[in-house]
Amino acid sequence: IIMQGSPIRIDANRNFGVITDILGLTGADNIFIGTDAGKDLVGISGAVFIGVSAGADSTGADQSAFTGPYAGQNSTGASYSAFTGSHAGANSTGASYSAFTGYYAGQNSTGAFNSAFVGYNAGADSTGANNSNFIGYQAGNGSDGAAFSSFIGYLSGQNSTDASNSAFMGVGAGVNSINAYQSAFIGASA
């Protein structure tokens, strides 16, 4: 079967793809749709990757759904996760059980398991933000050590350090904060 010039493939392990080659895949029950979606994967099962290079070269992404161009590309340790949006979760490590939604949400994040990043660039380039919620344009972007925290609002928590167990709510709340462990910043530019 040919679809827009790309062969549709299905193998004995129920791997389905509109990609060039799924023959090297050793997992089962996967769906890959898009140029290079799921490219060079080995041993992943139950994954759905839709979009150009979605999930390509990722490892440890069992039972995950990556939707959008480059979503989840080169991610490591992202099982049971959902990355939605262009580049969402791309190059992330240790992001199992997480949901990243938005253009660049969670991209290059490290140690963001059990987290939800929603919004353009939310949680991107963050380190040690496990069990956290970053909601808003660039919320938590570039944060370091923000485990068990909630940053809600435009730019909230951006570039914060040592902000574990904290709540930042409002436009620009907690931006560039240092040593904000167990803090609450509420209001615009708080």
CSV table of C-alpha atoms in Angstrom, one decimal:
chain,number,residue,atom,x,y,z
A,1,ILE,CA,0.0,0.0,0.0
A,2,ILE,CA,1.3,3.5,-0.9
A,3,MET,CA,0.2,6.7,0.9
A,4,GLN,CA,1.5,10.0,-0.5
A,5,GLY,CA,4.6,8.2,-1.7
A,6,SER,CA,5.4,6.5,1.6
A,7,PRO,CA,4.8,2.8,2.1
A,8,ILE,CA,2.5,1.7,4.8
A,9,ARG,CA,4.1,-1.1,6.8
A,10,ILE,CA,2.8,-3.6,9.3
A,11,ASP,CA,4.9,-6.4,10.7
A,12,ALA,CA,4.3,-9.6,12.6
A,13,ASN,CA,4.5,-7.7,16.0
A,14,ARG,CA,1.6,-5.4,15.1
A,15,ASN,CA,3.9,-2.4,14.4
A,16,PHE,CA,2.2,-0.1,12.0
A,17,GLY,CA,3.9,2.8,10.2
A,18,VAL,CA,3.8,5.2,7.4
A,19,ILE,CA,7.6,5.2,7.4
A,20,THR,CA,10.4,3.9,5.4
A,21,ASP,CA,11.4,1.0,7.5
A,22,ILE,CA,10.1,-0.7,10.7
A,23,LEU,CA,12.0,-3.9,10.1
A,24,GLY,CA,14.6,-3.3,12.8
A,25,LEU,CA,12.1,-2.5,15.5
A,26,THR,CA,11.9,-5.3,18.1
A,27,GLY,CA,8.9,-3.9,20.1
A,28,ALA,CA,5.3,-4.5,19.4
A,29,ASP,CA,1.9,-2.7,19.1
A,30,ASN,CA,3.3,0.6,17.9
A,31,ILE,CA,1.9,3.2,15.5
A,32,PHE,CA,4.3,5.6,13.7
A,33,ILE,CA,2.9,8.2,11.2
A,34,GLY,CA,5.1,10.9,9.6
A,35,THR,CA,8.5,11.2,7.9
A,36,ASP,CA,11.0,9.6,10.2
A,37,ALA,CA,8.5,9.1,13.0
A,38,GLY,CA,9.8,6.4,15.3
A,39,LYS,CA,13.1,6.2,13.3
A,40,ASP,CA,15.8,4.0,14.7
A,41,LEU,CA,13.9,2.7,17.7
A,42,VAL,CA,14.6,-0.6,19.3
A,43,GLY,CA,12.5,-2.4,21.9
A,44,ILE,CA,9.7,0.1,22.3
A,45,SER,CA,6.1,-1.2,22.7
A,46,GLY,CA,2.7,0.4,22.8
A,47,ALA,CA,3.9,3.8,21.5
A,48,VAL,CA,2.1,6.2,19.2
A,49,PHE,CA,4.3,8.8,17.4
A,50,ILE,CA,2.6,11.1,14.9
A,51,GLY,CA,4.5,13.9,13.1
A,52,VAL,CA,7.8,14.5,11.4
A,53,SER,CA,10.5,12.8,13.4
A,54,ALA,CA,8.1,12.3,16.4
A,55,GLY,CA,9.8,9.9,18.8
A,56,ALA,CA,12.8,9.4,16.4
A,57,ASP,CA,15.9,8.1,18.2
A,58,SER,CA,14.1,8.0,21.5
A,59,THR,CA,14.8,5.3,24.1
A,60,GLY,CA,12.6,4.1,27.0
A,61,ALA,CA,9.4,5.5,25.6
A,62,ASP,CA,7.1,2.5,26.0
A,63,GLN,CA,3.4,3.3,26.2
A,64,SER,CA,3.9,6.9,25.2
A,65,ALA,CA,2.2,9.2,22.7
A,66,PHE,CA,4.3,11.9,21.0
A,67,THR,CA,2.3,14.1,18.6
A,68,GLY,CA,3.7,16.9,16.6
A,69,PRO,CA,6.8,17.6,14.5
A,70,TYR,CA,9.9,16.5,16.5
A,71,ALA,CA,7.8,15.8,19.6
A,72,GLY,CA,9.8,13.4,21.9
A,73,GLN,CA,12.7,13.2,19.4
A,74,ASN,CA,15.9,12.0,21.1
A,75,SER,CA,14.1,11.7,24.5
A,76,THR,CA,15.4,9.2,27.0
A,77,GLY,CA,13.3,7.6,29.8
A,78,ALA,CA,9.9,8.9,28.7
A,79,SER,CA,7.7,5.9,29.2
A,80,TYR,CA,4.0,6.5,29.9
A,81,SER,CA,4.2,10.1,28.8
A,82,ALA,CA,2.3,12.3,26.4
A,83,PHE,CA,4.2,15.1,24.5
A,84,THR,CA,2.0,17.2,22.3
A,85,GLY,CA,3.3,20.1,20.2
A,86,SER,CA,6.2,20.9,18.0
A,87,HIS,CA,9.4,19.9,19.8
A,88,ALA,CA,7.5,19.1,23.0
A,89,GLY,CA,9.7,16.8,25.1
A,90,ALA,CA,12.4,16.7,22.5
A,91,ASN,CA,15.8,15.8,24.0
A,92,SER,CA,14.3,15.3,27.4
A,93,THR,CA,15.7,12.8,29.9
A,94,GLY,CA,13.9,11.2,32.8
A,95,ALA,CA,10.5,12.4,31.9
A,96,SER,CA,8.4,9.2,32.5
A,97,TYR,CA,4.8,9.7,33.5
A,98,SER,CA,4.8,13.3,32.3
A,99,ALA,CA,2.6,15.5,30.0
A,100,PHE,CA,4.2,18.3,28.0
A,101,THR,CA,1.8,20.3,25.9
A,102,GLY,CA,2.8,23.3,23.8
A,103,TYR,CA,5.4,24.4,21.4
A,104,TYR,CA,8.8,23.4,22.9
A,105,ALA,CA,7.2,22.4,26.2
A,106,GLY,CA,9.6,20.3,28.2
A,107,GLN,CA,12.3,20.4,25.5
A,108,ASN,CA,15.8,19.6,26.9
A,109,SER,CA,14.3,19.1,30.4
A,110,THR,CA,16.1,16.7,32.8
A,111,GLY,CA,14.6,14.8,35.7
A,112,ALA,CA,11.0,16.0,35.0
A,113,PHE,CA,9.2,12.7,35.7
A,114,ASN,CA,5.6,12.9,37.0
A,115,SER,CA,5.3,16.5,35.7
A,116,ALA,CA,2.9,18.6,33.6
A,117,PHE,CA,4.3,21.5,31.5
A,118,VAL,CA,1.6,23.4,29.6
A,119,GLY,CA,2.3,26.4,27.4
A,120,TYR,CA,4.9,27.7,24.9
A,121,ASN,CA,8.4,26.7,26.2
A,122,ALA,CA,6.9,25.7,29.6
A,123,GLY,CA,9.5,23.7,31.5
A,124,ALA,CA,12.0,23.8,28.7
A,125,ASP,CA,15.6,23.5,29.8
A,126,SER,CA,14.5,22.8,33.3
A,127,THR,CA,16.5,20.5,35.6
A,128,GLY,CA,15.2,18.6,38.6
A,129,ALA,CA,11.6,19.5,38.2
A,130,ASN,CA,10.0,16.2,39.0
A,131,ASN,CA,6.4,16.1,40.3
A,132,SER,CA,5.9,19.7,39.2
A,133,ASN,CA,3.3,21.7,37.3
A,134,PHE,CA,4.4,24.6,35.1
A,135,ILE,CA,1.5,26.3,33.3
A,136,GLY,CA,1.8,29.4,31.1
A,137,TYR,CA,4.0,30.9,28.5
A,138,GLN,CA,7.6,30.0,29.5
A,139,ALA,CA,6.5,29.0,33.0
A,140,GLY,CA,9.4,27.2,34.7
A,141,ASN,CA,11.6,27.7,31.6
A,142,GLY,CA,15.3,27.2,32.6
A,143,SER,CA,14.4,26.4,36.3
A,144,ASP,CA,16.9,24.4,38.3
A,145,GLY,CA,15.8,22.4,41.3
A,146,ALA,CA,12.1,23.0,41.2
A,147,ALA,CA,10.8,19.6,42.3
A,148,PHE,CA,7.3,19.4,43.8
A,149,SER,CA,6.5,23.0,42.6
A,150,SER,CA,3.7,24.7,40.8
A,151,PHE,CA,4.4,27.7,38.6
A,152,ILE,CA,1.3,29.2,37.1
A,153,GLY,CA,1.3,32.3,34.9
A,154,TYR,CA,3.2,34.0,32.1
A,155,LEU,CA,6.9,33.6,32.8
A,156,SER,CA,6.3,32.4,36.4
A,157,GLY,CA,9.3,30.6,37.8
A,158,GLN,CA,11.4,31.3,34.8
A,159,ASN,CA,15.1,30.8,35.6
A,160,SER,CA,14.4,30.1,39.2
A,161,THR,CA,17.0,28.1,41.2
A,162,ASP,CA,16.5,25.9,44.3
A,163,ALA,CA,12.7,26.5,44.2
A,164,SER,CA,11.5,23.0,45.3
A,165,ASN,CA,8.2,22.7,47.1
A,166,SER,CA,7.2,26.2,46.0
A,167,ALA,CA,4.2,27.9,44.4
A,168,PHE,CA,4.6,30.9,42.1
A,169,MET,CA,1.3,32.3,40.7
A,170,GLY,CA,1.0,35.4,38.6
A,171,VAL,CA,2.6,37.1,35.6
A,172,GLY,CA,6.3,36.9,36.2
A,173,ALA,CA,6.0,35.5,39.7
A,174,GLY,CA,9.3,34.1,40.9
A,175,VAL,CA,11.3,35.0,37.8
A,176,ASN,CA,15.0,34.6,38.4
A,177,SER,CA,14.4,33.8,42.1
A,178,ILE,CA,17.3,32.2,44.0
A,179,ASN,CA,17.1,29.9,47.0
A,180,ALA,CA,13.3,30.0,47.0
A,181,TYR,CA,12.8,26.6,48.7
A,182,GLN,CA,9.3,26.3,50.1
A,183,SER,CA,8.2,29.7,49.0
A,184,ALA,CA,5.0,31.2,47.8
A,185,PHE,CA,5.1,34.1,45.4
A,186,ILE,CA,1.6,35.3,44.4
A,187,GLY,CA,0.9,38.3,42.2
A,188,ALA,CA,2.4,40.0,39.2
A,189,SER,CA,6.2,40.1,39.4
A,190,ALA,CA,6.1,38.8,43.0
